[in-house]
CSV table of C-alpha atoms in Angstrom, one decimal:
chain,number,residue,atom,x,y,z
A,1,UNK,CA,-119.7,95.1,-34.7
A,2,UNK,CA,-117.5,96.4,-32.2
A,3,UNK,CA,-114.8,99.5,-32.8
A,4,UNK,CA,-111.5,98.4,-34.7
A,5,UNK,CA,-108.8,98.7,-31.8
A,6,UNK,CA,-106.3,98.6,-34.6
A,7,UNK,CA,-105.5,99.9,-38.4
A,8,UNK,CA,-102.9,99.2,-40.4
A,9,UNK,CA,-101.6,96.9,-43.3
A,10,UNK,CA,-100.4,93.5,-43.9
A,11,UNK,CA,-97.0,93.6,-45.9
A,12,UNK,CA,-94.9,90.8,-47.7
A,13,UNK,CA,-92.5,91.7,-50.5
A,14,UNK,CA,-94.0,94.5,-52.8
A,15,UNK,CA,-97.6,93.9,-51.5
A,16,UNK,CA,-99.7,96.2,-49.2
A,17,UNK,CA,-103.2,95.1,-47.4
A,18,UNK,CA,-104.9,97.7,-45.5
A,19,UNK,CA,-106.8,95.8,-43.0
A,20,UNK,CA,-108.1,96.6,-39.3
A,21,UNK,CA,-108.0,94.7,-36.2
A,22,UNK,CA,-110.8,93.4,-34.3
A,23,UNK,CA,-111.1,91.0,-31.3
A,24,UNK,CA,-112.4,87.7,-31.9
A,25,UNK,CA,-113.5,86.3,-28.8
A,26,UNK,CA,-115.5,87.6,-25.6
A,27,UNK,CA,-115.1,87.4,-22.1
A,28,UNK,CA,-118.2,85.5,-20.7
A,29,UNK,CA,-117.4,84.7,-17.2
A,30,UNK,CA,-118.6,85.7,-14.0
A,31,UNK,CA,-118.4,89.1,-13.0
A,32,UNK,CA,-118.5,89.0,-9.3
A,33,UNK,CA,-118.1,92.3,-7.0
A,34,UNK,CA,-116.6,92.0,-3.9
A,35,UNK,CA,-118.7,93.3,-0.9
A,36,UNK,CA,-118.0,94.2,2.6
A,37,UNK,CA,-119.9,91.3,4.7
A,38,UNK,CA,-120.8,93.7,7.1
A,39,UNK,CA,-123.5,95.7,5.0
A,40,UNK,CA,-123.0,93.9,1.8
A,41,UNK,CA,-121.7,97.8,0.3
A,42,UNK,CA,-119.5,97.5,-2.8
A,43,UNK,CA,-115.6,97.4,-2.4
A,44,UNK,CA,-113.6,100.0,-4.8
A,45,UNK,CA,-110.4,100.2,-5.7
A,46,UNK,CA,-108.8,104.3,-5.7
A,47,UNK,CA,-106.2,105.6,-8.1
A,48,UNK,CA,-104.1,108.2,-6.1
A,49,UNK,CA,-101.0,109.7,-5.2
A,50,UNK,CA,-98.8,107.9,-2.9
A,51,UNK,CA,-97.0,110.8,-1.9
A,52,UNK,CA,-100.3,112.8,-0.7
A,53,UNK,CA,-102.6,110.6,-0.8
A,54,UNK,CA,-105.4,111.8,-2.8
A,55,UNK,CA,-107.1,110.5,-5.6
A,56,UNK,CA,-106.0,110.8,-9.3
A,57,UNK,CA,-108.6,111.3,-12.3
A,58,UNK,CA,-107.7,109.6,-15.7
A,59,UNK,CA,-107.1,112.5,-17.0
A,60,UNK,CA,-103.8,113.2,-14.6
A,61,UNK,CA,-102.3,109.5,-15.8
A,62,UNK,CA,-99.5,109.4,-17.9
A,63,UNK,CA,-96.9,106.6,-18.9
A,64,UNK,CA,-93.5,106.7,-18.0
A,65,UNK,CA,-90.7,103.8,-17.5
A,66,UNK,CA,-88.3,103.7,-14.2
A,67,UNK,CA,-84.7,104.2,-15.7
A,68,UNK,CA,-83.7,105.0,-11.4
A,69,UNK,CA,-85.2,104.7,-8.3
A,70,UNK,CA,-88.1,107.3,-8.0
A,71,UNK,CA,-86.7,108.5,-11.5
A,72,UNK,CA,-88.7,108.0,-14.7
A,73,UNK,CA,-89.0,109.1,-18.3
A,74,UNK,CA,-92.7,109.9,-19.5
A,75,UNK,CA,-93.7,108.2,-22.6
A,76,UNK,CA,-96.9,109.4,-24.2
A,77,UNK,CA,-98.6,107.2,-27.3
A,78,UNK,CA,-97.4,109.8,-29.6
A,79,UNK,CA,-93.9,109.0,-28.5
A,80,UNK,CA,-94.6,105.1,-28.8
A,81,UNK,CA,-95.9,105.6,-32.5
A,82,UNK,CA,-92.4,107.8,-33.0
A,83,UNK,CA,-90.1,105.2,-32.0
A,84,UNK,CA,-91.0,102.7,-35.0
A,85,UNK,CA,-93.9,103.8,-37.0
A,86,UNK,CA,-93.4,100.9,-39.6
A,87,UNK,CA,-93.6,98.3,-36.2
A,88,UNK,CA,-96.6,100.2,-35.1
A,89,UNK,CA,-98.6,100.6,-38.5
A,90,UNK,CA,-98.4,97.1,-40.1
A,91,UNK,CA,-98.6,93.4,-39.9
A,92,UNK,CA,-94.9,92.5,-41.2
A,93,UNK,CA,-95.0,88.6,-42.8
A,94,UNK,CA,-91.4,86.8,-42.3
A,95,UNK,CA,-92.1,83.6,-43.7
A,96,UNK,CA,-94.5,80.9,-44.6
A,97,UNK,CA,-94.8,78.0,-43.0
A,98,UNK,CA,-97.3,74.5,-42.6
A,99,UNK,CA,-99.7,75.3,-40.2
A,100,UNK,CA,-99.2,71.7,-38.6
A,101,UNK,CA,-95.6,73.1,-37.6
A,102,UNK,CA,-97.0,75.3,-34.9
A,103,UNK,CA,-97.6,73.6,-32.1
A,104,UNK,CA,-101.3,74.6,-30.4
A,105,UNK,CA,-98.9,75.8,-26.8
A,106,UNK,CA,-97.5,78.5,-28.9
A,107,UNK,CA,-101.4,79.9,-30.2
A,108,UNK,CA,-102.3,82.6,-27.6
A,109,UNK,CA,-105.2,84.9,-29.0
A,110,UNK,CA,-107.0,85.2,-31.7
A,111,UNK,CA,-107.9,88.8,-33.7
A,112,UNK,CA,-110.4,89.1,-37.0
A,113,UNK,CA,-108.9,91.0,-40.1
A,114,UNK,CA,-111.0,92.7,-41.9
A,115,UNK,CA,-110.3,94.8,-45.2
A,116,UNK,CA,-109.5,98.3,-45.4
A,117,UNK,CA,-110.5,101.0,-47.5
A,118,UNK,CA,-110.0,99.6,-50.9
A,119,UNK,CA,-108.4,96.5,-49.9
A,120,UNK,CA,-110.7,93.8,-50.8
A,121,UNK,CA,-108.7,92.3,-53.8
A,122,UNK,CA,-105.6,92.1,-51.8
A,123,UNK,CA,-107.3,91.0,-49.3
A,124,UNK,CA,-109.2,87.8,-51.6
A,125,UNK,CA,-106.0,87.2,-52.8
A,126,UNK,CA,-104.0,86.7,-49.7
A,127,UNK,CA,-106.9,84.2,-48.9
A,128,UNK,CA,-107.1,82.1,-51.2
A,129,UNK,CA,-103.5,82.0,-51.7
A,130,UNK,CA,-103.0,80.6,-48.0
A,131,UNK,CA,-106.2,78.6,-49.2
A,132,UNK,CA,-104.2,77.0,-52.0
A,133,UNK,CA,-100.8,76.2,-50.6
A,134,UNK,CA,-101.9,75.1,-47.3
A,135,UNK,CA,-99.6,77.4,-45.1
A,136,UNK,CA,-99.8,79.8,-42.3
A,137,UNK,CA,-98.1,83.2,-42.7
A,138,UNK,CA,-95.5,84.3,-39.4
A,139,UNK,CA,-95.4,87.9,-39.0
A,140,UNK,CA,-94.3,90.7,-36.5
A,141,UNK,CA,-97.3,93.2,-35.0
A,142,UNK,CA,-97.2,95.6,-32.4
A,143,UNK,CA,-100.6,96.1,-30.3
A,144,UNK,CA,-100.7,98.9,-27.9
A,145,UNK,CA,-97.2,99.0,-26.8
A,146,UNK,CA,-96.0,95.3,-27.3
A,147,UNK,CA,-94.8,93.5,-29.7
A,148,UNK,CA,-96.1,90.3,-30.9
A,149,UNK,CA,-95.3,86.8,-33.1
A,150,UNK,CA,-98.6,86.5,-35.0
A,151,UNK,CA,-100.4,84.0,-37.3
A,152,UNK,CA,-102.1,84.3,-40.4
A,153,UNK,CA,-104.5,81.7,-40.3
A,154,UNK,CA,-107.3,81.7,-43.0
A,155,UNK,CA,-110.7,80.7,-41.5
A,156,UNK,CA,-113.6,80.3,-43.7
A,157,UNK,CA,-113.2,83.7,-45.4
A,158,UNK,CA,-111.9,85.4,-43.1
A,159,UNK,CA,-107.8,86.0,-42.1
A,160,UNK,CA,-107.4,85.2,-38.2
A,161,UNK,CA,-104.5,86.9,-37.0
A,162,UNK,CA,-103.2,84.7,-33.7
A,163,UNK,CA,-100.7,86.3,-31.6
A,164,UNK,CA,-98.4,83.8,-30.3
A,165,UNK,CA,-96.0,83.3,-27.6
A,166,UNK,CA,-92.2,83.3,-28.3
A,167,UNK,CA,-90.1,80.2,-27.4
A,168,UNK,CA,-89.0,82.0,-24.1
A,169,UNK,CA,-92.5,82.1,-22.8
A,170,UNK,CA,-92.7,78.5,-22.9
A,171,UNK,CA,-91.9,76.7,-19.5
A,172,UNK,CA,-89.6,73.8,-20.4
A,173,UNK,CA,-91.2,69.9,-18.9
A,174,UNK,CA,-88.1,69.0,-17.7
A,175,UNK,CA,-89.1,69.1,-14.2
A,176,UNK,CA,-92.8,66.9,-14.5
A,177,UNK,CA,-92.7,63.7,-14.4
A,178,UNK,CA,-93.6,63.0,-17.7
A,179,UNK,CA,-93.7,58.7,-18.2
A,180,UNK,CA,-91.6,57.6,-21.5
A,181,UNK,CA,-92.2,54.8,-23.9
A,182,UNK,CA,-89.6,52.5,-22.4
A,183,UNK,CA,-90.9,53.1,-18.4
A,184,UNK,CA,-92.7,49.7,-16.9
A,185,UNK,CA,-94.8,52.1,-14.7
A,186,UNK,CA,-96.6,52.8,-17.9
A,187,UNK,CA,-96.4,50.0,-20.2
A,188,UNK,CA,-99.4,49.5,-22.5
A,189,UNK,CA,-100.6,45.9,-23.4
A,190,UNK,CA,-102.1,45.3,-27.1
A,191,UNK,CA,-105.5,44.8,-25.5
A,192,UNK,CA,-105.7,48.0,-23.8
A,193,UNK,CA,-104.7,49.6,-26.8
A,194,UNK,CA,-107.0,48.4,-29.4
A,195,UNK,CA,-109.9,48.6,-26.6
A,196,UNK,CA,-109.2,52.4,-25.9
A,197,UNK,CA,-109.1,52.7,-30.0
A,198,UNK,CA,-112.2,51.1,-30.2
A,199,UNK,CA,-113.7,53.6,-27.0
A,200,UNK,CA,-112.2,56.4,-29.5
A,201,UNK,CA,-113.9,55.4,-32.3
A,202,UNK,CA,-117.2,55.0,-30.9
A,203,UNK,CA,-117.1,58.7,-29.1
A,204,UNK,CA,-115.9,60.1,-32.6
A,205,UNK,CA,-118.2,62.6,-34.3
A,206,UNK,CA,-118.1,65.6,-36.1
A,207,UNK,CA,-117.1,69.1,-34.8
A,208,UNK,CA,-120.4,70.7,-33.4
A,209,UNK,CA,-119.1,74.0,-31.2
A,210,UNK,CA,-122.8,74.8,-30.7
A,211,UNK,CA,-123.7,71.6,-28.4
A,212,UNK,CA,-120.7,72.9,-26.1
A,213,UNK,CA,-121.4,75.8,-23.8
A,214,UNK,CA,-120.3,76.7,-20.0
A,215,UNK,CA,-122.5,74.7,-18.2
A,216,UNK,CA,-120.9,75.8,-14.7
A,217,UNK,CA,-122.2,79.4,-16.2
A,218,UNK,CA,-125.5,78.9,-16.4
A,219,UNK,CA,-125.7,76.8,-12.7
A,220,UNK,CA,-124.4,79.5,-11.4
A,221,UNK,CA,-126.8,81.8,-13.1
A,222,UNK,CA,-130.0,79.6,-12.6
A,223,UNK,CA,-129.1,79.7,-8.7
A,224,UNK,CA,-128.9,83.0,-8.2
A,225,UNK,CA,-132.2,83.7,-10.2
A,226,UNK,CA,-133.5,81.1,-7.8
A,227,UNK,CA,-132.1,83.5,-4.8
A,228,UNK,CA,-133.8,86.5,-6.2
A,229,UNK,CA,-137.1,83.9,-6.3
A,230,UNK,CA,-137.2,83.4,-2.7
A,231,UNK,CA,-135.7,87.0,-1.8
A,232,UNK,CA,-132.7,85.3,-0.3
A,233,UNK,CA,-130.2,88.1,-2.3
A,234,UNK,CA,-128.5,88.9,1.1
A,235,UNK,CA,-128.0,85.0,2.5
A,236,UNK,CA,-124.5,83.4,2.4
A,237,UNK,CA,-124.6,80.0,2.0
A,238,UNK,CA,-122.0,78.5,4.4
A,239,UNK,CA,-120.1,75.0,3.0
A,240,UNK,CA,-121.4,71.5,4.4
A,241,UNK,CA,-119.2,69.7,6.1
A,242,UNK,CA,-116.9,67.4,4.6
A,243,UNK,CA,-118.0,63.8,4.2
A,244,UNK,CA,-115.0,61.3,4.5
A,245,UNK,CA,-114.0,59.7,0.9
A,246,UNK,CA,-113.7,55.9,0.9
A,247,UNK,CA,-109.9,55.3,0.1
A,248,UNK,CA,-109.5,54.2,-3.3
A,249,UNK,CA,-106.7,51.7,-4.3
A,250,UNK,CA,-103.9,52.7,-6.6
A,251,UNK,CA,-104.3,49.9,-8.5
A,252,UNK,CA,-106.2,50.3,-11.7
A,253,UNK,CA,-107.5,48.1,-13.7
A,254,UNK,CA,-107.5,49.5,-17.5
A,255,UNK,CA,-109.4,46.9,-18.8
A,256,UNK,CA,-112.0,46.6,-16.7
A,257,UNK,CA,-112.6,50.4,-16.9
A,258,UNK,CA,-112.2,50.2,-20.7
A,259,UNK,CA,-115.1,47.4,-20.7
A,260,UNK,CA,-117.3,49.3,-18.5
A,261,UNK,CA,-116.8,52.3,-20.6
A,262,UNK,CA,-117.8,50.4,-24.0
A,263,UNK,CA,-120.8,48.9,-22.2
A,264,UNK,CA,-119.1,45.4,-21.6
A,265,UNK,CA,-119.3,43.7,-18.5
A,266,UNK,CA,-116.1,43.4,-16.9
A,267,UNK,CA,-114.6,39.4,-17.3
A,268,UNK,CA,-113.6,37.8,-13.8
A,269,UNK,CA,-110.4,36.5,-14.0
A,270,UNK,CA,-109.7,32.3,-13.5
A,271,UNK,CA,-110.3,31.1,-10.5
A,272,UNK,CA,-112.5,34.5,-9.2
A,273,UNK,CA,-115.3,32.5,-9.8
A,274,UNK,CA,-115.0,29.9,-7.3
A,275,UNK,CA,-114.4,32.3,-4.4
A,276,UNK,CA,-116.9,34.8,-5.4
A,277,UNK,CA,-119.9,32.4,-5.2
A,278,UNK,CA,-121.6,31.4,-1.8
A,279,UNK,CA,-120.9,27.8,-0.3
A,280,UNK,CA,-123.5,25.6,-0.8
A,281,UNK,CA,-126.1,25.6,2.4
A,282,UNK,CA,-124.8,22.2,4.7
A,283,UNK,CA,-127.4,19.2,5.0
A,284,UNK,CA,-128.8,18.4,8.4
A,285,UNK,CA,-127.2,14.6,9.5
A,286,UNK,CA,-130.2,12.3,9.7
A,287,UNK,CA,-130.1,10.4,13.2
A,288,UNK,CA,-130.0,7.0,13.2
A,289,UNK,CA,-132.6,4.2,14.4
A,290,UNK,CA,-130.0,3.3,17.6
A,291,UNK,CA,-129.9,7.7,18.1
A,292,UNK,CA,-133.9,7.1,17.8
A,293,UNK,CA,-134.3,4.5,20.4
A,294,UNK,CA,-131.7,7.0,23.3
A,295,UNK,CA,-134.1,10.1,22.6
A,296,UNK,CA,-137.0,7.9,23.1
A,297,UNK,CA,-135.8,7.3,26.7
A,298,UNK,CA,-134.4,10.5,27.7
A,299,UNK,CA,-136.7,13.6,27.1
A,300,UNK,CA,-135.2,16.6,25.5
A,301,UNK,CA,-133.3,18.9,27.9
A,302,UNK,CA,-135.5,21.9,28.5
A,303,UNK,CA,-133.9,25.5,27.6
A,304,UNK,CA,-133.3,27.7,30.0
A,305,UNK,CA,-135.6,30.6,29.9
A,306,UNK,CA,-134.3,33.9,29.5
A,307,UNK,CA,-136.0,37.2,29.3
A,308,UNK,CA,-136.8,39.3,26.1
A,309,UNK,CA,-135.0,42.0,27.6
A,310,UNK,CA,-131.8,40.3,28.4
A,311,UNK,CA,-128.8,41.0,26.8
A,312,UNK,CA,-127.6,37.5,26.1
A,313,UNK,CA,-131.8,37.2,24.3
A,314,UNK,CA,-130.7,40.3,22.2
A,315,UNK,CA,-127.6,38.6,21.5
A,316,UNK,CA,-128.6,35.0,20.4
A,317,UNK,CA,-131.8,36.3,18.5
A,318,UNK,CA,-129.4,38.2,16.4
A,319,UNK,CA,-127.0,36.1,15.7
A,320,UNK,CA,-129.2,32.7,14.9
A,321,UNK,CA,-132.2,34.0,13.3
A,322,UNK,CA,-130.9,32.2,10.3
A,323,UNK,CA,-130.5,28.9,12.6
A,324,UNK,CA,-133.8,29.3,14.1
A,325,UNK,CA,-136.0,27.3,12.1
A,326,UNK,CA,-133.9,24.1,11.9
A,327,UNK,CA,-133.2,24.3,15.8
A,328,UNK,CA,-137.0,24.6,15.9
A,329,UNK,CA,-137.7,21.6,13.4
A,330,UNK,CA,-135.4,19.4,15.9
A,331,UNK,CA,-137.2,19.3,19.1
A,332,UNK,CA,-139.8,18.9,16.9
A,333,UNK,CA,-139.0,15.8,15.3
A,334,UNK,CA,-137.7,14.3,18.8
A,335,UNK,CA,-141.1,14.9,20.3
A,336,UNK,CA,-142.9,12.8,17.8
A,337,UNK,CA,-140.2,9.9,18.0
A,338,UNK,CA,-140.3,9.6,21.7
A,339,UNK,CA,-144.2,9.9,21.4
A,340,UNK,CA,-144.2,7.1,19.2
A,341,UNK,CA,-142.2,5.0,21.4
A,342,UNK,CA,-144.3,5.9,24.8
A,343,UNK,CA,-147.1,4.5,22.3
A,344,UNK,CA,-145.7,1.1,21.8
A,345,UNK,CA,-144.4,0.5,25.5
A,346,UNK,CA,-147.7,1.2,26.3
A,347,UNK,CA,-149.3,-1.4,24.3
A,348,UNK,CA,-146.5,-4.1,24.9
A,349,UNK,CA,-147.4,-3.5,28.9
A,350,UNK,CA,-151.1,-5.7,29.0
A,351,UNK,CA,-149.4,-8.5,27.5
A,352,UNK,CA,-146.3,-8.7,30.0
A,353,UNK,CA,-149.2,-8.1,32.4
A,354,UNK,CA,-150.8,-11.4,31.5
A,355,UNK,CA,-147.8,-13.3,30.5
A,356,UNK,CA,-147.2,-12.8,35.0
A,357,UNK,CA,-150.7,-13.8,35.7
């Protein structure tokens, strides 16, 4: 367990809880050092004087507040603890309140308290106190040299102290554009609302905090161990470009979206159905006996040829591949009519023959 960055006492009324402060959380992200591109050296940052110029060693720093320009009075942490020893040495409870009160802006960090030297009946009792009535206690702390609004919280069994922020530190939402209950921009229909409700429901489970971790973390982490693979350690990788984005419309439909999200498929509305499907493929026209009899006498006119490389070739077998076949089937079907009629002529011709003789 880490150091206790804090020791003290918790004090409401006539009772006194030594405790000591720990943090609570950790700070997992990236560390990243900046480098000079040029030989990929580390970049550092100097402490020094800015009226000669050199360097300063922690040991010269002291603290001191600007009362003037260029004037300042030097405040050493002995001189902090003097100002208000009581502030400084104890977690000071003002009132009790329901934790529901509080609203989750105001919560800001979160500190483990832990039991001092003899403290561990207080300590029990103060727990299962806020156990039993349900309530959160406000109190004043000051950590290093500020001074905070804090939360007794009791987690499990353990007292979280929460620093919060005051109600200065909260930016007011006057200026967003916030939609209200009565704006027509945002009206909700009774459909979308008890489909979203039902898309709640069915995504509801019970707190887990180990299935959640910082995925971005480790796809960061697995590429650089895949750098280190294939001894790329000193390649930047420059972005792609840009592809463009299809513009989306600003229409949305919440029900549609709400259906796809439940696993429904979306309902067309009346009347979509029609236009949506593909008109029916169109008949050919059967020719008539009399249309028969004309093609019989007149032979087909004969296409002009045209080569495979011309452009009006390209052109045509693009467009009409689809009207290919029945364009085929026609000629087709003329050619064995007017075959069929050169047959009979040419049996009817003997007998006119002898009918003359």
């Amino acid at each position: 367990m880490a150091r206790s960055m804090w020791k003290g006492a918790i004090s409401f009324g006539l009772v006194h809880i030594p405790v000591e402060l720990y943090p609570a959380t950790s700070d997992n992200s990236l560390d990243l050092h900046m480098l000079d591109r040029r030989d990929f050296s580390p970049i550092g940052f100097k402490r020094y004087n800015k009226n000669t110029g050199k360097e300063v060693s922690w040991d010269d720093i002291i603290k001191g507040y600007e009362y003037a320009t260029d004037e300042y009075v030097v405040l050493s942490d002995e001189d902090l603890r003097r100002a208000n020893p009581e502030a400084t040495q104890t977690i000071d409870i003002l009132a009790f309140v329901d934790a529901e009160q509080v609203p989750l802006i105001y919560y800001e960090q979160p500190y483990y308290l832990a039991p001092g030297k003899g403290g561990d009946k207080v300590y029990a009792l103060l727990r299962e106190t806020l156990r039993e009535v349900g309530k959160i206690g406000i109190a004043n702390v000051v950590i290093r040299v500020k001074q905070h609004l804090a939360a007794l919280v009791c987690v499990g069994d353990t007292i979280v102290l929460n620093t919060l922020r005051y109600p200065d530190e909260i930016r007011p939402t006057d200026e967003l554009k916030i939609p209200d209950g009565d704006s027509r921009a945002a009206q909700i229909s009774e459909k979308e609302l008890q489909m979203a409700k039902a898309l709640v429901e069915g995504m509801s489970e019970k707190w887990k905090p180990q299935q959640y971790h910082d995925t971005y973390r480790e796809d960061v982490m697995a590429m650089v161990k895949k750098k280190i693979a294939a001894n790329q350690t000193k390649t930047i990788t420059m972005p792609e470009p840009e592809e463009d984005k299809p513009k989306k419309s600003n229409v949305i439909d919440l029900v549609s979206l709400l259906q796809a999200s439940l696993g429904k498929k979306p309902a067309h509305a009346d009347g979509d159905d029609d236009d949506d499907d593909d008109p029916p493929p169109r008949k050919s026209r059967k020719p008539s006996s009399d249309e028969d009899e004309d093609t019989s006498d007149t032979p087909p006119p004969r296409a002009r040829k045209t080569t495979s490389n011309s452009p009006v070739h390209a052109r045509a077998t693009a467009a009409k591949k689809p009207a290919a076949k029945k364009a085929a089937a026609k000629p087709a079907a003329k050619k064995a009519v007017a075959k069929s009629a050169s047959t009979a002529t040419a049996a009817k011709a003997p007998a006119r023959r002898r009918k003359a003789a």
